[in-house]
Amino acid sequence: MEKKTWEFSPDTRVLASAAVAGPMERKGIIGKYLDHSFDDLYAGEDTWEKAERKMLSTAVDTAIHKSGKKEKEIGVYLAGDLLNQNITASFSAQKLGIPFMGIYGACSSSMLSTTLGSSLVSAGFVQHAVIGVSSHNCTAEKQYRYPTEYGGQKPNTAQWTVTGAGAAVIGKAKKGPRIRFATIGKVMERGIKNPFDMGSAMAPAAADTIISHFKDTGRTPSDYDLIVTGDLATVGHPIARELISQAGYDMGPQFSDCGLMIYNKDQETFAGGSGCASSAIVTYGRLMQELTKGKYKKILVIATGALLSPVSYQQGENIPCIAHAVSFENDQPST
Amino acid sequence: MEKKTWEFSPDTRVLASAAVAGPMERKGIIGKYLDHSFDDLYAGEDTWEKAERKMLSTAVDTAIHKSGKKEKEIGVYLAGDLLNQNITASFSAQKLGIPFMGIYGACSSSMLSTTLGSSLVSAGFVQHAVIGVSSHNCTAEKQYRYPTEYGGQKPNTAQWTVTGAGAAVIGKAKKGPRIRFATIGKVMERGIKNPFDMGSAMAPAAADTIISHFKDTGRTPSDYDLIVTGDLATVGHPIARELISQAGYDMGPQFSDCGLMIYNKDQETFAGGSGCASSAIVTYGRLMQELTKGKYKKILVIATGALLSPVSYQQGENIPCIAHAVSFENDQPST
């Protein structure tokens, strides 16, 4: 039986990363870790879709600039988003002009693209890869739920789609956050149909991937200084903790969720943040900074995705979910 | 500057492949090469979306069965389709239970998934990968154009979305079609906005990838016994030929298009076939059979994708396109 966990070469690292977001995120916990934030949800464009694209392009351009690499030195751009036909990613790729591979993992896209980018760099197919993902509250609302202006009421289990984008340049280097393991998730569902309770739907997939990661690597929760899921938020996160505990792993206080690390408590976001940008701006904004500074030695990010569509929901289907985990490590000697 | 072409280990091969389609394809040129075809567009399901999913699952299951591998021996399933949020691929992954990576490249998905599967096998991250893509005429029509029952009129430049799915198991072996090179495309547009003329929109991307392939590998058109684009059809294919000729390469009579290798001339399909299944059922149905039998020694498949969405079209955007090329080779000594 094949393992679900892949290990990359020791020199496969994040050369630079960037996080970009909207005005509400700027006011939240994540605010001070952002490379750039926009004053309004249009970001100077005439549609929300173009605004989302501008955020993704800004994140990618910023990460490339910070890496010191030129675009022609980057062999592949791997990107995904939530919009139908992945238009944010594809149109950003047109602007960028780097060979492009589109991926789709809903909110698991951050670690899906990171895994593929790391694989291609580690194996030497490219010297450098840039990855990027995005989401936008208004483009997601109008596509998945109701016309945004309608202002539909939501239950407390609902989540708030994060407006923003995260990006990273992956390459081979001696320093910087090492990307060591990736654990690839399976698609699973546990009978949840309610699109206003994604956290409960995604928790089993997160638990399955985390348990597989521990089994494949021989690691335990205490090997990590921080373990974060992507967007399980207040409803889904305790369910994941309980499911993992049933498999014999006590997740401890270092187990958190990116959806709970973005907004302040006084911001009305129901159960917490969600969307591709949730795990992306936390990981590629805050966590890479903290890892580099030595606050953490080893972190595990499990990006969680709900792979439904409005059509699958309307046809009475349950919500299939997936989670992909990546470990980032600071392996420099302490000074 | 990084090359756009990657070379895989000499033992990276197609272990088995399968092609599945609908009733109209069965009556076409491709009919005799199909592993399975369904009698009607519902394939025994109650929605077209579920029918498409059944076709993809059937293709994947058939390819795995033909490979002689068990599902637990396959480390990753890479799949994509045309539907919003990739639901055909994701729901088929739930049924299959193999670690899953969703990709999105519109009709370039066949060679995008083949490239990633080959990379992961060649580098040893997995021992075996299975890839699969699908499209369905009715699910695509209702999503991209008008309600299918409406029966909107179309110009002759329009194409007919192929109903079907193709799949392949990739692994390391001494025999079977070798997957040698993949050339990764860039996203580009040349001012075409008309979604009823995808062939003209995609031709420049196809030409760019083919020219890059020749430059990177040092090969010329005559090194291949067959070079097929995915779904440029009667309008786009001559444009691609002309663009490549301007770069100094005479494509010769061995340059064809999968969209022209599916239906008979008396079947009303406007400019020809399109959709993820166009390149997939021709490549993983007919071409792998003919390559194995020795009819061809070297073939190059360039899957072409139009990365628009109804929203991007309605917002006045041009159609961004991409093409990915993969070379398949029979390197066994002639008998």
XYZ file of C-alpha atoms in Angstrom:
670
model
C 0.000 0.000 0.000
C 1.353 3.405 -0.958
C 1.865 5.984 1.753
C -0.101 9.208 1.560
C 2.918 11.224 2.710
C 5.723 12.412 0.449
C 9.078 13.759 1.638
C 10.909 16.458 -0.287
C 14.649 16.986 -0.662
C 16.242 18.792 2.342
C 16.905 21.903 0.273
C 13.299 22.358 -0.919
C 12.277 25.598 0.760
C 10.039 28.624 0.716
C 12.276 31.323 -0.746
C 9.721 34.064 -0.136
C 6.007 34.411 0.493
C 3.380 37.137 0.513
C -0.109 37.788 1.846
C -2.554 40.355 0.506
C -6.093 41.058 1.725
C -9.073 43.368 1.912
C -10.103 46.102 4.347
C -11.840 43.876 6.872
C -8.853 41.534 7.163
C -6.574 44.543 7.684
C -8.556 45.396 10.818
C -8.297 41.837 12.104
C -5.610 39.839 13.916
C -3.909 39.109 10.594
C -3.660 42.800 9.689
C -0.121 43.442 10.870
C 1.244 40.437 8.974
C -0.041 41.476 5.540
C 2.303 42.638 2.793
C -0.462 44.737 1.285
C -4.126 45.452 1.901
C -6.739 47.213 -0.179
C -8.998 50.008 1.067
C -12.166 48.575 -0.396
C -13.515 45.373 -1.878
C -13.186 46.622 -5.460
C -9.441 47.307 -5.105
C -9.731 49.987 -7.784
C -11.348 47.634 -10.330
C -14.878 47.705 -11.735
C -15.914 44.191 -10.691
C -15.259 42.009 -7.650
C -13.863 39.301 -9.921
C -11.220 41.689 -11.233
C -10.508 42.833 -7.680
C -9.862 39.257 -6.610
C -7.564 38.811 -9.583
C -5.675 41.969 -8.649
C -5.156 40.625 -5.136
C -3.818 37.317 -6.432
C -1.517 39.068 -8.917
C -0.301 41.406 -6.189
C 0.486 38.501 -3.863
C 2.323 36.585 -6.588
C 4.261 39.629 -7.792
C 5.211 40.490 -4.215
C 6.423 36.971 -3.441
C 8.506 36.901 -6.626
C 9.949 40.330 -5.867
C 10.841 39.320 -2.290
C 12.506 36.126 -3.551
C 14.927 38.154 -5.667
C 14.164 35.917 -8.654
C 13.105 37.109 -12.058
C 9.944 35.787 -13.675
C 11.944 34.018 -16.385
C 13.748 32.056 -13.662
C 10.477 30.531 -12.504
C 9.522 27.371 -14.342
C 5.902 27.004 -13.349
C 3.008 28.882 -11.760
C 0.527 26.685 -9.876
C -2.656 28.424 -8.816
C -6.281 27.924 -7.934
C -9.287 29.757 -6.564
C -12.979 29.232 -5.896
C -14.531 30.818 -8.961
C -16.156 28.829 -11.733
C -13.518 27.724 -14.249
C -10.761 28.988 -11.955
C -10.815 32.368 -13.703
C -8.864 34.227 -11.036
C -5.932 31.870 -11.406
C -6.080 31.621 -15.193
C -6.351 35.357 -15.837
C -3.563 36.059 -13.344
C -1.440 33.514 -15.238
C -2.071 35.334 -18.501
C -0.720 38.521 -16.967
C 2.268 36.755 -15.421
C 3.427 34.839 -18.504
C 4.966 31.899 -16.625
C 4.045 28.329 -17.739
C 0.864 27.575 -15.839
C -0.811 24.608 -14.204
C -4.291 25.181 -12.819
C -5.328 23.260 -9.732
C -8.661 22.939 -7.973
C -9.031 21.928 -4.345
C -11.480 24.579 -3.108
C -10.040 25.852 0.198
C -7.422 23.082 0.240
C -5.802 24.734 -2.797
C -3.081 26.466 -0.777
C -1.468 23.215 0.341
C -2.378 21.376 -2.881
C -0.427 23.932 -4.919
C 2.367 23.949 -2.325
C 2.636 20.156 -2.519
C 2.805 20.099 -6.301
C 5.230 23.021 -6.429
C 7.485 21.344 -3.866
C 7.344 18.033 -5.755
C 8.361 19.637 -9.038
C 11.188 21.613 -7.418
C 12.416 18.708 -5.291
C 12.506 16.420 -8.345
C 14.283 19.037 -10.433
C 11.649 19.495 -13.166
C 11.817 23.213 -12.400
C 14.311 25.262 -10.430
C 11.652 27.525 -8.996
C 7.882 27.349 -8.731
C 5.502 30.054 -7.661
C 2.167 29.117 -6.127
C -0.822 31.314 -5.396
C -4.438 31.057 -4.277
C -7.211 33.554 -3.613
C -10.771 34.066 -2.465
C -13.049 37.096 -2.234
C -16.079 37.420 0.006
C -18.304 39.004 -2.625
C -17.389 36.796 -5.572
C -17.909 33.697 -3.428
C -21.227 34.900 -1.978
C -22.762 35.671 -5.354
C -21.564 32.427 -6.873
C -22.314 29.970 -4.079
C -25.231 31.534 -2.210
C -27.402 34.528 -3.023
C -26.868 37.797 -4.889
C -24.523 39.632 -2.540
C -26.789 42.706 -2.337
C -29.676 40.526 -1.137
C -28.078 40.214 2.296
C -29.445 36.765 3.144
C -29.520 35.817 6.825
C -27.133 33.133 7.986
C -26.954 30.722 10.909
C -24.076 30.842 13.383
C -22.503 27.745 11.821
C -21.890 29.726 8.620
C -18.424 31.076 7.884
C -17.099 34.281 6.384
C -15.167 33.935 3.129
C -11.833 35.705 3.502
C -10.951 38.340 0.894
C -7.322 37.993 -0.018
C -4.549 35.985 -1.605
C -1.388 34.211 -0.569
C 1.615 33.242 -2.651
C 5.003 31.615 -2.247
C 8.118 31.036 -4.306
C 9.542 27.562 -3.794
C 13.092 26.678 -4.725
C 16.234 24.965 -3.530
C 18.238 26.803 -0.889
C 20.223 26.246 2.283
C 18.164 28.634 4.402
C 14.538 29.508 4.852
C 11.481 27.477 5.814
C 12.003 23.879 4.753
C 9.025 22.155 3.162
C 9.546 18.637 4.386
C 6.423 16.489 4.175
C 3.123 16.616 2.355
C 0.249 14.290 3.143
C -2.297 13.967 0.340
C -5.924 13.644 1.367
C -8.746 11.472 0.133
C -12.184 12.808 -0.737
C -14.753 11.825 1.870
C -18.172 12.804 3.130
C -20.013 11.973 6.333
C -23.601 12.774 5.484
C -23.487 16.583 5.742
C -25.530 18.417 3.095
C -25.801 21.873 4.710
C -23.650 24.447 2.878
C -23.984 26.733 5.902
C -22.030 24.244 8.002
C -18.841 23.586 6.074
C -16.804 23.148 9.247
C -18.704 20.019 10.261
C -18.507 18.700 6.710
C -14.726 19.183 6.460
C -13.692 18.000 9.948
C -13.572 14.255 9.095
C -11.333 14.889 6.066
C -8.997 17.019 8.188
C -8.850 14.356 10.887
C -8.176 11.602 8.351
C -5.255 13.470 6.780
C -3.750 14.438 10.149
C -3.956 10.848 11.418
C -2.403 9.582 8.161
C 0.380 12.133 8.557
C 1.232 10.872 12.031
C 1.084 7.210 10.967
C 3.194 7.757 7.838
C 5.887 9.880 9.512
C 5.926 8.335 12.995
C 5.437 11.826 14.395
C 2.988 12.800 17.106
C 1.210 16.094 17.852
C 3.929 17.103 20.309
C 6.518 17.028 17.531
C 4.901 20.200 16.241
C 4.914 23.639 17.848
C 1.797 24.540 15.912
C -0.752 22.534 13.938
C -3.352 24.547 12.066
C -6.301 23.497 9.975
C -7.304 25.814 7.154
C -10.874 26.869 7.831
C -12.736 24.552 10.191
C -13.554 27.509 12.490
C -15.426 27.262 15.795
C -17.833 24.519 14.744
C -15.583 22.169 12.797
C -12.341 22.475 14.733
C -13.544 20.797 17.965
C -15.037 17.986 15.863
C -11.664 17.375 14.200
C -9.944 17.399 17.615
C -12.400 14.787 18.913
C -12.057 12.543 15.843
C -8.241 12.630 16.085
C -8.434 11.909 19.803
C -10.492 8.790 19.046
C -7.513 7.585 16.992
C -5.272 7.987 20.056
C -3.662 11.372 19.410
C -4.084 14.210 21.922
C -3.772 17.334 19.834
C -2.981 19.617 22.760
C -3.088 23.422 22.926
C -0.916 23.887 19.831
C -3.839 22.766 17.621
C -5.564 25.784 16.088
C -7.329 26.899 12.911
C -6.432 29.613 10.405
C -10.102 30.648 10.220
C -9.796 31.719 13.884
C -6.538 33.643 13.342
C -7.781 36.302 10.934
C -10.563 38.416 12.461
C -11.013 40.002 15.855
C -13.812 38.707 18.047
C -15.815 41.888 17.586
C -15.917 41.408 13.817
C -19.131 39.641 12.751
C -17.866 36.548 10.976
C -20.181 33.859 12.356
C -18.081 30.706 13.046
C -14.907 32.236 11.555
C -13.034 32.701 8.301
C -13.075 30.388 5.311
C -11.996 30.363 1.662
C -8.728 29.642 -0.121
C -7.265 32.803 1.381
C -7.878 31.667 4.971
C -5.021 29.169 5.162
C -3.033 31.076 2.538
C -2.759 34.467 4.215
C -2.169 32.957 7.652
C 0.493 30.534 6.361
C 2.163 32.819 3.826
C 1.718 35.959 5.896
C 2.062 35.295 9.603
C 3.405 31.747 9.930
C 6.348 32.025 7.539
C 7.419 35.198 9.371
C 7.156 33.528 12.777
C 8.879 30.351 11.598
C 11.754 32.349 10.150
C 12.107 34.338 13.371
C 12.373 31.091 15.328
C 9.091 31.316 17.227
C 8.339 27.853 15.864
C 10.589 25.010 14.771
C 7.990 22.794 13.142
C 4.512 23.597 11.989
C 1.900 21.551 10.166
C -0.716 23.241 7.994
C -3.752 21.206 6.958
C -5.756 23.055 4.311
C -9.338 21.854 4.191
C -11.623 22.007 1.170
C -15.346 21.450 0.588
C -15.681 20.230 -2.989
C -19.373 20.930 -3.512
C -20.990 23.092 -6.160
C -24.394 24.789 -6.147
C -25.489 22.165 -8.707
C -24.370 19.212 -6.590
C -26.162 20.750 -3.590
C -29.350 21.348 -5.569
C -29.247 17.754 -6.788
C -29.304 16.576 -3.159
C -25.716 15.415 -2.854
C -23.701 15.391 0.349
C -20.635 17.650 0.578
C -17.423 15.831 -0.401
C -14.392 17.186 1.426
C -10.627 16.872 1.312
C -7.587 18.037 3.279
C -3.908 18.238 2.344
C -1.186 18.711 4.988
C 2.262 20.248 4.594
C 4.985 20.508 7.252
C 7.195 23.594 7.310
C 10.323 23.479 9.409
C 12.992 25.860 10.648
C 16.048 23.590 10.719
C 18.651 26.327 11.254
C 20.791 25.976 14.407
C 19.520 28.232 17.220
C 21.681 31.278 17.771
C 15.634 30.959 -18.421
C 13.873 27.753 -17.507
C 12.785 25.423 -20.287
C 9.091 24.710 -20.690
C 9.790 21.049 -21.451
C 10.368 18.364 -18.839
C 11.792 14.900 -19.516
C 10.679 11.881 -17.511
C 12.687 8.803 -16.550
C 12.906 6.203 -19.356
C 10.714 3.750 -17.452
C 7.807 6.185 -16.944
C 5.033 4.651 -19.014
C 1.333 4.251 -19.589
C 0.562 0.895 -17.984
C -3.020 0.881 -19.244
C -5.603 3.306 -20.522
C -9.326 3.419 -21.211
C -11.869 5.451 -23.148
C -15.593 5.611 -22.464
C -18.209 7.658 -24.310
C -21.844 8.260 -25.183
C -24.102 7.010 -27.972
C -23.151 9.599 -30.576
C -19.435 8.958 -30.165
C -20.046 5.229 -30.507
C -21.441 5.858 -34.002
C -18.421 7.962 -34.959
C -14.897 7.199 -36.119
C -13.808 6.696 -32.503
C -16.522 4.077 -31.861
C -14.460 0.959 -32.452
C -11.681 2.119 -30.136
C -13.883 2.639 -27.051
C -13.673 0.359 -24.033
C -17.290 1.087 -23.192
C -20.108 3.257 -24.475
C -23.478 4.137 -23.023
C -26.798 3.813 -24.853
C -28.070 7.228 -23.849
C -26.851 10.502 -22.375
C -28.178 9.671 -18.892
C -26.167 6.437 -18.651
C -28.790 5.042 -16.267
C -28.557 8.029 -13.889
C -31.165 10.683 -13.099
C -29.087 13.728 -14.037
C -26.538 14.487 -16.753
C -24.015 15.447 -14.072
C -24.268 11.987 -12.516
C -24.041 10.432 -15.980
C -20.795 12.278 -16.655
C -19.460 11.128 -13.296
C -20.390 7.535 -14.132
C -18.470 7.798 -17.402
C -15.370 9.126 -15.631
C -15.577 6.451 -12.935
C -16.022 3.757 -15.582
C -12.977 4.968 -17.506
C -10.836 5.114 -14.362
C -12.012 1.730 -13.081
C -11.402 0.172 -16.504
C -7.886 1.607 -16.775
C -7.017 0.354 -13.296
C -8.466 -3.078 -14.047
C -6.532 -3.322 -17.317
C -3.299 -2.299 -15.556
C -3.563 -5.277 -13.218
C -2.948 -2.967 -10.249
C -5.109 -2.739 -7.180
C -6.486 0.591 -6.035
C -4.350 0.512 -2.898
C -1.245 0.291 -5.089
C -2.066 3.643 -6.684
C -0.692 6.610 -4.791
C -2.611 9.457 -6.359
C -5.616 10.195 -8.565
C -5.308 13.357 -10.677
C -8.493 14.445 -12.392
C -10.348 17.377 -13.859
C -13.427 18.249 -15.842
C -15.356 21.270 -17.112
C -18.062 21.583 -14.488
C -18.130 24.332 -11.888
C -16.030 23.327 -8.890
C -14.758 20.267 -10.764
C -17.583 18.159 -9.321
C -17.208 15.274 -11.746
C -13.614 14.736 -10.705
C -14.181 15.294 -6.978
C -17.213 13.034 -6.679
C -15.473 10.311 -8.693
C -12.537 10.618 -6.282
C -14.848 10.105 -3.327
C -16.047 6.830 -4.829
C -12.516 5.711 -5.708
C -10.880 6.358 -2.327
C -7.379 7.098 -3.689
C -5.550 10.271 -2.479
C -6.767 12.969 -4.826
C -5.406 16.074 -6.508
C -7.874 18.124 -8.517
C -6.606 19.959 -11.576
C -8.242 22.500 -13.860
C -7.123 23.176 -17.391
C -10.461 23.080 -19.249
C -9.887 20.926 -22.349
C -6.122 20.862 -21.724
C -6.795 18.790 -18.583
C -5.937 15.465 -20.230
C -2.294 16.388 -20.795
C -2.098 18.538 -17.637
C -3.048 15.540 -15.506
C -0.780 13.265 -17.571
C 2.153 15.646 -17.043
C 1.658 15.848 -13.295
C 1.067 12.102 -12.963
C 4.215 11.382 -14.973
C 6.238 13.858 -12.885
C 5.157 12.282 -9.609
C 5.839 8.741 -10.863
C 9.144 9.647 -12.521
C 10.363 11.346 -9.317
C 9.232 8.433 -7.157
C 6.693 10.271 -4.974
C 4.206 7.579 -5.982
C 4.686 4.211 -7.638
C 1.540 4.544 -9.696
C -0.772 7.400 -10.582
C -4.144 7.259 -12.262
C -5.374 10.225 -14.265
C -8.819 10.883 -15.669
C -10.814 13.640 -17.372
C -14.346 13.941 -18.702
C -16.863 16.137 -20.485
C -20.544 15.755 -21.328
C -22.380 17.595 -24.068
C -25.463 18.369 -21.999
C -23.752 19.400 -18.762
C -21.435 21.704 -20.725
C -24.243 23.233 -22.811
C -26.399 24.095 -19.806
C -23.488 25.516 -17.865
C -21.682 27.503 -20.551
C -24.408 28.471 -22.997
C -28.188 28.105 -22.799
C -30.551 25.642 -21.135
C -29.979 22.510 -23.187
C -33.692 22.094 -23.989
C -33.773 25.596 -25.489
C -31.913 24.374 -28.564
C -30.123 27.638 -29.363
C -28.854 28.043 -32.931
C -25.088 27.999 -33.465
C -22.698 29.271 -36.133
C -20.482 26.882 -38.058
C -17.442 27.917 -36.031
C -19.034 26.380 -32.926
C -17.888 22.982 -31.716
C -19.650 19.982 -30.271
C -18.679 19.020 -26.710
C -17.731 15.353 -26.646
C -19.539 13.142 -24.129
C -17.065 10.755 -22.590
C -14.043 10.189 -20.396
C -10.503 8.977 -20.738
C -8.162 7.581 -18.108
C -4.677 6.160 -17.793
C -2.566 4.414 -15.188
C 1.012 5.673 -15.177
C 3.839 3.718 -13.569
C 7.360 2.475 -14.083
C 7.768 -0.438 -16.463
C 10.027 -1.763 -19.201
C 7.293 -2.009 -21.813
C 4.346 0.033 -22.962
C 4.001 3.578 -24.271
C 6.804 5.693 -22.875
C 5.865 9.157 -21.669
C 9.005 11.058 -22.518
C 8.481 14.824 -22.682
C 5.906 17.294 -21.474
C 5.863 20.920 -22.579
C 3.950 23.227 -20.239
C 1.971 26.019 -21.831
C 1.516 29.659 -20.956
C -1.866 31.359 -20.783
C -2.386 33.712 -23.712
C -5.118 35.475 -25.617
C -5.163 37.138 -29.019
C -8.249 39.299 -28.867
C -10.934 36.624 -29.389
C -14.060 37.093 -27.271
C -16.517 34.851 -29.158
C -17.304 31.677 -27.176
C -18.701 30.140 -30.368
C -15.231 30.212 -31.917
C -12.976 28.460 -29.451
C -10.761 27.019 -32.170
C -9.533 30.448 -33.268
C -9.045 31.463 -29.642
C -6.971 28.379 -28.777
C -4.838 28.147 -31.932
C -2.141 30.641 -30.791
C -1.653 28.803 -27.485
C -1.335 25.489 -29.316
C 1.179 26.973 -31.748
C 3.223 28.516 -28.931
C 3.487 25.230 -27.024
C 4.351 23.224 -30.155
C 7.071 25.701 -31.154
C 8.462 25.650 -27.591
C 8.476 21.865 -27.692
C 10.567 21.816 -30.864
C 12.964 24.473 -29.549
C 13.415 22.792 -26.167
C 13.902 19.252 -27.509
C 15.649 19.993 -30.785
C 13.029 17.910 -32.528
C 11.166 18.848 -35.698
C 7.720 17.871 -36.993
C 9.191 15.000 -39.006
C 10.458 13.350 -35.825
C 6.839 12.513 -35.075
C 4.609 10.068 -36.933
C 1.564 11.902 -35.634
C 1.031 15.277 -33.968
C -2.488 15.974 -32.732
C -4.007 19.012 -31.110
C -6.864 18.416 -28.689
C -9.858 20.257 -30.052
C -8.970 23.012 -32.517
C -11.275 21.449 -35.136
C -11.755 22.735 -38.689
C -11.502 26.445 -37.863
C -8.632 26.513 -35.381
C -6.393 23.785 -36.745
C -5.386 25.542 -39.996
C -4.670 28.690 -37.970
C -2.299 26.759 -35.715
C -0.597 25.213 -38.759
C -0.069 28.665 -40.272
C 1.283 30.160 -37.024
C 3.755 27.286 -36.628
C 4.799 27.630 -40.254
C 5.618 31.299 -39.610
C 8.111 30.066 -37.005
C 9.792 27.922 -39.643
C 8.273 24.503 -38.999
C 6.341 22.729 -41.754
C 3.887 20.536 -39.870
C 3.238 18.195 -42.793
C 0.394 15.713 -43.287
C 0.934 14.044 -39.905
C -0.529 17.087 -38.119
C -4.141 16.458 -37.170
C -6.687 17.248 -34.447
C -8.515 14.956 -32.027
C -11.709 16.955 -32.563
C -11.672 15.756 -36.182
C -11.031 12.088 -35.235
C -14.228 11.419 -33.295
C -17.341 11.918 -35.424
C -18.222 10.923 -38.983
C -18.734 13.691 -41.507
C -22.476 13.034 -41.643
C -22.829 13.731 -37.921
C -23.819 17.369 -37.272
C -21.036 18.658 -35.070
C -20.318 22.081 -36.603
C -16.513 22.582 -36.710
C -15.814 19.313 -34.807
C -15.484 17.885 -31.328
C -14.314 19.714 -28.229
C -14.226 19.208 -24.468
C -11.853 17.431 -22.094
C -12.978 14.117 -23.560
C -11.923 15.060 -27.111
C -8.178 14.626 -26.618
C -8.723 12.077 -23.833
C -10.741 9.458 -25.692
C -8.660 9.784 -28.858
C -5.361 9.548 -26.942
C -6.367 6.969 -24.352
C -8.636 5.017 -26.699
C -7.263 4.945 -30.221
C -3.714 6.321 -30.037
C -2.398 4.163 -27.193
C -3.721 1.099 -29.047
C -2.078 2.139 -32.312
C 1.186 3.101 -30.612
C 1.354 -0.255 -28.852
C 0.690 -2.104 -32.111
C 3.590 -0.270 -33.733
C 1.589 1.867 -36.168
C 3.402 4.860 -34.688
C 6.786 5.203 -33.031
C 6.435 8.727 -31.708
C 3.354 10.847 -31.234
C 2.826 14.277 -29.736
C -0.504 15.232 -28.171
C -1.178 18.915 -27.526
C -4.308 19.335 -25.409
C -5.813 22.793 -25.827
C -7.925 24.603 -23.264
C -10.060 27.753 -23.300
C -10.002 29.108 -19.751
C -13.029 31.394 -19.924
C -16.122 31.325 -17.759
C -19.616 32.681 -18.490
C -18.835 35.443 -15.973
C -15.564 36.447 -17.629
C -17.360 36.494 -21.004
C -20.219 38.602 -19.647
C -17.712 41.024 -18.171
C -16.280 41.587 -21.650
C -13.011 39.715 -21.240
C -11.131 37.995 -24.036
C -10.738 34.215 -23.898
C -7.456 33.148 -22.247
C -6.164 29.862 -23.623
C -3.474 27.313 -22.849
C -2.010 24.140 -24.335
C 0.094 21.378 -22.807
C 1.985 18.857 -24.955
C 3.068 15.312 -24.099
C 5.113 12.942 -26.259
C 4.301 9.224 -26.168
C 6.808 6.847 -27.683
C 7.011 3.183 -28.626
C 10.682 2.448 -27.990
C 10.481 -1.332 -28.262
C 12.671 -2.915 -30.956
C 10.681 -3.674 -34.108
C 9.874 -7.352 -34.517
